[in-house]
Short mmCIF file of C-alpha atoms and ligand atoms in Angstrom, two decimals:
data_model
loop_
_atom_site.label_atom_id
_atom_site.label_comp_id
_atom_site.label_asym_id
_atom_site.label_seq_id
_atom_site.Cartn_x
_atom_site.Cartn_y
_atom_site.Cartn_z
CA MET X 1 14.01 -16.35 -37.19
CA ASN X 2 14.08 -17.80 -33.68
CA LYS X 3 10.92 -17.97 -31.61
CA LEU X 4 10.31 -18.34 -27.92
CA LYS X 5 8.33 -21.55 -27.48
CA ILE X 6 6.07 -21.45 -24.45
CA ALA X 7 3.94 -24.27 -23.01
CA ILE X 8 0.76 -23.35 -21.15
CA GLN X 9 -2.10 -25.41 -19.76
CA LYS X 10 -4.59 -26.48 -22.43
CA SER X 11 -7.59 -26.08 -20.16
CA GLY X 12 -8.07 -25.89 -16.43
CA ARG X 13 -7.38 -23.52 -13.59
CA LEU X 14 -4.25 -21.90 -15.05
CA TYR X 15 -5.49 -21.48 -18.60
CA ASP X 16 -7.41 -18.17 -18.36
CA GLU X 17 -4.77 -16.37 -16.33
CA SER X 18 -1.94 -17.64 -18.54
CA VAL X 19 -3.65 -16.34 -21.68
CA LYS X 20 -4.49 -13.07 -19.91
CA LEU X 21 -0.87 -12.61 -18.90
CA LEU X 22 0.22 -13.04 -22.53
CA LYS X 23 -2.43 -10.56 -23.67
CA ASP X 24 -1.41 -8.03 -21.00
CA CYS X 25 2.16 -8.42 -22.25
CA GLY X 26 0.86 -7.30 -25.65
CA ILE X 27 1.11 -10.76 -27.17
CA ASP X 28 -1.89 -11.62 -29.33
CA LEU X 29 -2.68 -15.28 -29.85
CA LYS X 30 -3.62 -16.14 -33.40
CA ASN X 31 -7.16 -17.46 -33.96
CA GLY X 32 -8.46 -20.62 -32.25
CA VAL X 33 -6.83 -22.08 -29.20
CA ASN X 34 -8.39 -25.52 -29.61
CA LYS X 35 -5.21 -26.78 -31.14
CA LEU X 36 -1.93 -28.12 -29.93
CA LYS X 37 -0.06 -25.04 -31.04
CA THR X 38 -0.61 -21.45 -32.08
CA GLU X 39 1.51 -18.46 -33.06
CA CYS X 40 1.47 -14.72 -32.47
CA ASP X 41 1.43 -11.86 -34.93
CA ASN X 42 3.28 -9.35 -32.85
CA PHE X 43 5.90 -11.27 -30.86
CA PRO X 44 8.19 -14.10 -31.99
CA MET X 45 6.43 -16.69 -29.85
CA GLU X 46 4.93 -20.12 -30.40
CA ILE X 47 2.39 -21.35 -27.85
CA TYR X 48 1.84 -25.02 -27.03
CA PHE X 49 -1.28 -26.10 -25.17
CA LEU X 50 -0.59 -29.08 -22.92
CA ARG X 51 -1.69 -30.88 -19.76
CA ASP X 52 -0.02 -29.15 -16.84
CA ASP X 53 1.60 -32.40 -15.67
CA ASP X 54 3.51 -32.70 -18.95
CA ILE X 55 4.87 -29.15 -19.03
CA PRO X 56 8.04 -29.69 -16.89
CA GLN X 57 9.10 -32.62 -19.09
CA TYR X 58 8.54 -30.66 -22.29
CA VAL X 59 10.65 -27.83 -20.91
CA GLU X 60 13.41 -30.21 -19.78
CA ASP X 61 13.44 -31.76 -23.27
CA ALA X 62 13.50 -28.29 -24.90
CA VAL X 63 10.33 -29.03 -26.86
CA ALA X 64 9.28 -25.79 -25.16
CA ASP X 65 11.81 -23.16 -24.04
CA VAL X 66 9.61 -21.95 -21.19
CA GLY X 67 6.36 -23.00 -19.53
CA ILE X 68 3.74 -21.80 -17.09
CA VAL X 69 2.95 -24.32 -14.38
CA GLY X 70 2.07 -24.51 -10.68
CA GLU X 71 5.02 -24.85 -8.30
CA ASN X 72 3.26 -27.94 -6.93
CA VAL X 73 3.55 -29.68 -10.30
CA PHE X 74 7.06 -28.33 -10.94
CA TYR X 75 8.46 -29.66 -7.64
CA GLU X 76 6.54 -32.94 -7.83
CA LYS X 77 7.80 -33.75 -11.32
CA ASN X 78 11.35 -32.83 -10.34
CA LYS X 79 12.53 -32.24 -13.93
CA LYS X 80 15.60 -30.33 -15.04
CA ALA X 81 14.27 -26.79 -15.48
CA GLU X 82 14.56 -23.51 -13.60
CA ILE X 83 11.98 -21.19 -12.12
CA VAL X 84 12.49 -17.70 -13.56
CA GLU X 85 9.52 -15.78 -12.23
CA GLN X 86 6.60 -16.17 -9.86
CA LEU X 87 3.45 -15.06 -11.61
CA GLY X 88 1.12 -14.24 -8.72
CA PHE X 89 -1.87 -16.36 -9.79
CA GLY X 90 -3.02 -19.96 -9.25
CA LYS X 91 -2.27 -19.59 -5.57
CA CYS X 92 -2.96 -22.61 -3.39
CA ARG X 93 -1.27 -24.84 -0.86
CA LEU X 94 -0.53 -28.53 -0.71
CA SER X 95 -1.82 -29.58 2.69
CA VAL X 96 -2.29 -32.54 4.94
CA ALA X 97 -5.90 -33.06 6.00
CA VAL X 98 -7.49 -35.51 8.42
CA GLY X 99 -11.04 -36.26 9.54
CA ARG X 100 -12.58 -33.37 11.44
CA GLY X 101 -13.22 -35.59 14.44
CA GLU X 102 -9.58 -36.68 14.78
CA GLN X 103 -7.50 -35.42 17.66
CA TYR X 104 -4.50 -34.07 15.77
CA ASP X 105 -1.66 -32.78 17.88
CA GLY X 106 1.35 -32.77 15.56
CA VAL X 107 2.94 -34.61 12.64
CA GLU X 108 3.57 -37.70 14.80
CA PHE X 109 -0.13 -38.36 14.31
CA LEU X 110 0.80 -39.51 10.80
CA ASN X 111 3.15 -42.29 12.00
CA GLY X 112 1.93 -45.63 10.71
CA LYS X 113 -1.04 -44.05 8.93
CA ARG X 114 -2.18 -44.45 5.31
CA ILE X 115 -2.06 -41.19 3.37
CA ALA X 116 -3.73 -40.79 -0.03
CA THR X 117 -2.36 -38.26 -2.52
CA THR X 118 -1.63 -37.43 -6.13
CA TYR X 119 1.68 -35.91 -4.92
CA PRO X 120 3.71 -38.92 -3.74
CA GLY X 121 7.07 -37.22 -4.32
CA LEU X 122 6.33 -34.12 -2.26
CA LEU X 123 4.64 -36.21 0.41
CA ARG X 124 7.67 -38.51 0.63
CA GLN X 125 9.97 -35.50 1.14
CA PHE X 126 7.65 -34.07 3.78
CA LEU X 127 7.51 -37.35 5.71
CA ASP X 128 11.28 -37.87 5.52
CA LYS X 129 11.96 -34.31 6.67
CA ASN X 130 9.75 -34.88 9.70
CA GLY X 131 11.01 -38.39 10.42
CA ILE X 132 7.58 -39.94 9.91
CA LYS X 133 6.98 -43.46 8.62
CA ALA X 134 3.64 -43.70 6.85
CA GLU X 135 2.14 -45.57 3.94
CA ILE X 136 1.68 -43.49 0.78
CA HIS X 137 -1.32 -44.38 -1.38
CA GLU X 138 -0.91 -42.77 -4.76
CA ILE X 139 -4.27 -42.22 -6.42
CA SER X 140 -5.10 -40.27 -9.54
CA GLY X 141 -7.96 -38.05 -8.40
CA SER X 142 -10.81 -37.37 -5.95
CA VAL X 143 -8.33 -37.63 -3.10
CA GLU X 144 -10.73 -35.90 -0.72
CA ILE X 145 -13.09 -38.87 -0.62
CA ALA X 146 -10.37 -41.39 0.36
CA PRO X 147 -10.83 -41.13 4.17
CA GLY X 148 -14.62 -41.32 3.88
CA ILE X 149 -14.51 -44.62 1.98
CA GLY X 150 -11.91 -46.12 4.28
CA LEU X 151 -9.04 -45.98 1.80
CA ALA X 152 -6.84 -43.71 3.91
CA ASP X 153 -6.49 -42.07 7.34
CA ALA X 154 -5.27 -38.77 5.94
CA ILE X 155 -4.79 -37.04 2.60
CA VAL X 156 -2.36 -34.61 1.02
CA ASP X 157 -4.08 -32.43 -1.57
CA LEU X 158 -4.28 -28.91 -2.95
CA VAL X 159 -6.43 -26.46 -1.05
CA SER X 160 -7.48 -22.93 -1.91
CA SER X 161 -10.72 -21.87 -0.20
CA GLY X 162 -10.91 -25.01 1.94
CA SER X 163 -14.52 -25.72 0.98
CA THR X 164 -13.74 -29.11 -0.63
CA LEU X 165 -12.15 -30.30 2.61
CA PHE X 166 -15.02 -28.93 4.62
CA MET X 167 -17.64 -30.62 2.47
CA ASN X 168 -15.85 -33.93 2.90
CA GLY X 169 -15.64 -33.71 6.68
CA LEU X 170 -11.89 -33.03 6.70
CA LYS X 171 -9.69 -30.43 8.38
CA GLU X 172 -6.38 -29.00 7.22
CA VAL X 173 -3.56 -29.70 9.69
CA GLU X 174 -0.20 -29.11 7.95
CA THR X 175 1.08 -27.18 4.93
CA VAL X 176 3.48 -29.18 2.77
CA LEU X 177 4.03 -26.47 0.13
CA LYS X 178 2.71 -23.03 -0.74
CA SER X 179 2.25 -22.75 -4.46
CA GLN X 180 1.53 -20.33 -7.27
CA ALA X 181 1.97 -20.34 -11.04
CA VAL X 182 5.56 -19.82 -12.15
CA LEU X 183 7.42 -19.35 -15.40
CA ILE X 184 10.00 -22.10 -15.85
CA ARG X 185 12.75 -22.29 -18.44
CA ASN X 186 14.97 -24.87 -20.03
CA GLU X 187 18.47 -24.82 -18.55
CA ARG X 188 20.29 -24.38 -21.85
CA LEU X 189 18.71 -21.79 -24.11
CA ASP X 190 20.33 -20.40 -27.27
CA PRO X 191 21.58 -16.85 -26.78
CA GLU X 192 18.98 -15.60 -29.23
CA VAL X 193 16.13 -17.34 -27.44
CA ARG X 194 17.49 -16.09 -24.13
CA GLN X 195 17.22 -12.56 -25.45
CA LEU X 196 13.59 -13.17 -26.36
CA LEU X 197 13.00 -14.52 -22.87
CA GLU X 198 14.53 -11.35 -21.38
CA LYS X 199 12.18 -9.25 -23.50
CA PHE X 200 9.19 -11.33 -22.41
CA LEU X 201 10.28 -11.14 -18.75
CA PHE X 202 10.63 -7.37 -18.95
CA ARG X 203 6.99 -7.21 -20.04
CA ILE X 204 5.82 -9.70 -17.40
CA ARG X 205 7.48 -7.65 -14.67
CA ALA X 206 5.87 -4.43 -15.93
CA VAL X 207 2.46 -6.13 -15.93
CA LYS X 208 2.99 -7.58 -12.44
CA LYS X 209 4.08 -4.20 -11.07
CA ALA X 210 1.04 -2.54 -12.60
CA ARG X 211 -1.29 -5.17 -11.14
CA ASN X 212 0.14 -4.54 -7.69
CA ASN X 213 -0.24 -0.77 -7.87
CA LYS X 214 -2.93 1.84 -8.37
CA TYR X 215 -2.78 5.39 -9.66
CA ILE X 216 -4.30 7.86 -7.23
CA LEU X 217 -5.47 11.44 -7.79
CA LEU X 218 -6.83 13.69 -5.07
CA ASN X 219 -7.49 17.29 -4.17
CA ALA X 220 -5.74 18.79 -1.17
CA PRO X 221 -6.03 22.14 0.59
CA ASN X 222 -2.59 23.77 0.33
CA ASP X 223 -2.20 24.06 4.10
CA LYS X 224 -2.48 20.23 4.36
CA LEU X 225 -0.29 19.51 1.35
CA GLN X 226 2.89 18.54 3.21
CA GLU X 227 1.06 16.15 5.50
CA ILE X 228 -0.70 14.50 2.56
CA ILE X 229 2.48 14.22 0.50
CA ARG X 230 4.20 12.49 3.40
CA LEU X 231 1.56 9.74 3.24
CA LEU X 232 2.16 9.09 -0.46
CA PRO X 233 5.26 7.23 -1.56
CA GLY X 234 4.98 7.76 -5.34
CA MET X 235 7.55 6.45 -7.82
CA LYS X 236 9.90 9.34 -7.11
CA SER X 237 7.66 11.78 -5.31
CA PRO X 238 4.04 12.79 -5.94
CA THR X 239 3.11 15.22 -8.71
CA VAL X 240 1.48 18.40 -7.38
CA LEU X 241 -0.49 20.72 -9.69
CA PRO X 242 -2.44 23.84 -8.75
CA LEU X 243 -6.23 23.68 -9.03
CA ALA X 244 -8.18 26.55 -10.63
CA GLU X 245 -9.58 27.24 -7.18
CA VAL X 246 -7.05 29.23 -5.19
CA GLY X 247 -5.63 27.46 -2.13
CA TRP X 248 -6.10 23.93 -3.52
CA SER X 249 -3.83 21.49 -5.34
CA SER X 250 -4.24 18.23 -7.22
CA VAL X 251 -1.89 15.47 -6.08
CA HIS X 252 -1.07 12.42 -8.24
CA SER X 253 0.79 9.35 -7.10
CA VAL X 254 1.12 5.56 -7.21
CA LEU X 255 0.01 3.35 -4.33
CA SER X 256 0.76 -0.29 -3.64
CA GLU X 257 -2.31 -2.53 -3.51
CA ASN X 258 -1.17 -3.81 -0.11
CA ASP X 259 -1.15 -0.45 1.70
CA PHE X 260 -4.07 0.87 -0.24
CA TRP X 261 -6.98 0.92 2.23
CA GLU X 262 -4.91 2.05 5.16
CA ILE X 263 -3.42 4.98 3.25
CA ILE X 264 -6.77 6.04 1.79
CA GLU X 265 -8.20 6.33 5.31
CA ARG X 266 -5.26 8.40 6.47
CA LEU X 267 -5.46 10.67 3.40
CA LYS X 268 -9.13 11.38 4.13
CA ASP X 269 -8.36 12.11 7.76
CA ALA X 270 -5.61 14.48 6.64
CA GLY X 271 -8.12 16.52 4.56
CA ALA X 272 -7.85 15.00 1.07
CA GLN X 273 -10.99 15.25 -1.07
CA GLY X 274 -12.23 13.87 -4.39
CA ILE X 275 -9.95 10.85 -4.24
CA LEU X 276 -9.85 8.91 -7.53
CA VAL X 277 -8.15 5.56 -7.88
CA VAL X 278 -7.47 4.07 -11.30
CA PRO X 279 -5.86 0.85 -12.48
CA ILE X 280 -2.46 1.03 -14.14
CA GLU X 281 -1.94 -0.95 -17.30
CA LYS X 282 1.85 -1.20 -17.42
CA MET X 283 4.52 0.10 -15.10
CA VAL X 284 8.18 0.45 -16.02
CA ILE X 285 10.53 1.78 -13.40
O1 PRT S 1 -5.89 -31.29 -17.30
P1 PRT S 1 -4.69 -30.87 -16.52
O2 PRT S 1 -3.85 -32.04 -16.05
O3 PRT S 1 -3.90 -29.83 -17.26
O4 PRT S 1 -5.25 -30.10 -15.25
P2 PRT S 1 -5.44 -30.59 -13.73
O5 PRT S 1 -6.84 -31.08 -13.58
O6 PRT S 1 -4.32 -31.48 -13.30
O7 PRT S 1 -5.19 -29.24 -12.93
P3 PRT S 1 -6.17 -28.05 -12.55
O8 PRT S 1 -6.59 -27.30 -13.78
O9 PRT S 1 -7.23 -28.50 -11.60
O10 PRT S 1 -5.15 -27.17 -11.70
C1 PRT S 1 -4.02 -26.62 -12.30
C2 PRT S 1 -3.19 -25.93 -11.21
O11 PRT S 1 -3.97 -24.90 -10.58
C3 PRT S 1 -2.75 -26.79 -10.05
O12 PRT S 1 -1.62 -27.59 -10.36
C4 PRT S 1 -2.40 -25.74 -9.01
O13 PRT S 1 -1.11 -25.21 -9.24
C5 PRT S 1 -3.43 -24.63 -9.29
N1 PRT S 1 -4.54 -24.59 -8.30
C6 PRT S 1 -4.88 -23.49 -7.58
C7 PRT S 1 -5.38 -25.58 -7.96
C8 PRT S 1 -6.24 -25.08 -6.98
N2 PRT S 1 -5.91 -23.77 -6.77
C9 PRT S 1 -7.26 -25.93 -6.42
N3 PRT S 1 -8.01 -25.49 -5.55
N4 PRT S 1 -5.50 -26.86 -8.39
C10 PRT S 1 -6.47 -27.64 -7.88
N5 PRT S 1 -7.34 -27.24 -6.92
C11 PRT S 1 -8.38 -28.26 -6.50
C12 PRT S 1 -7.89 -29.20 -5.41
O14 PRT S 1 -7.22 -30.30 -5.97
C13 PRT S 1 -9.19 -29.62 -4.72
O15 PRT S 1 -9.82 -30.65 -5.42
O16 PRT S 1 -9.52 -27.64 -5.97
C14 PRT S 1 -10.02 -28.37 -4.86
C15 PRT S 1 -9.86 -27.57 -3.59
O17 PRT S 1 -10.31 -26.26 -3.76
P4 PRT S 1 -11.02 -25.50 -2.54
O18 PRT S 1 -11.23 -24.10 -3.01
O19 PRT S 1 -12.31 -26.22 -2.27
O20 PRT S 1 -10.08 -25.55 -1.35
ZN1 ZN S 2 -2.83 -32.10 -14.30
#
């Protein structure tokens, strides 16, 4: 029987979330993960643990059918594969940073400068797009120390909280790419494998939806019911059930994580009481 072969990072920043996503999709990894490869009992899937940099190549070569990798790595490697879904974790940005004391007033600053990076391909594209001529120093790690030791005038590196830049006396001045983990696929999958991918994607989307939404229950005085219902979008419309106490109802609905705090405030102002908010495990619309 065919299996969907997926490549995920062996260890590092994407590992935990990748494994969690599989688990949330109801896919149980067999025993130890300290191997190159493992299987699943309850989904026709084979999991390969690899360095993130190698994943696009493995997917292009069809050693793996799909892979989970940062967009930064995917675009830098420039292999033949397609992004099928953004996964909402591993968020960061590839940025240009210069010494905090520098007077930076636009990309022209970079003309004639030496820029250190582990992303020469993306940096090259960025410079060309902006018509800048600069020297690219490709290094393999610890990019943030390059200006301090006189190796470069600027760097291009991944940033999430910004504390690494701060600790090294640097400031972020341009964003080259915004990135998150994505699912990529080989361009030519067998029909049977494609069906497995569709099944897997269906589950991923249900998990993502659930992560972005909360289930909300509250009590409302009947004379405020219409006002409260108007504040709640719900999947179709909210569920309203009578409480044992006359004149009160229980209202159930689904709220997007983004609007959450604002709507909660407005519900309270409108007279809602006993508001409960619970996580949703899966959501299929
Ligand atoms: O061993 P392997 O090659 O598989 O792993 P790796 O060491 O190359 O990658 P890893 O595990 O560090 O990162 C994997 C992926 O996580 C990256 O390709 C990004 O898609 C994503 N990601 C998200 C990050 C960050 N956030 C991040 N902050 N990758 C790296 N960083 C580093 C950054 O390079 C810098 O050194 O964290 C530092 C900056 O962080 P802040 O919070 O101080 O700004
Ligand atoms: Zn790597």
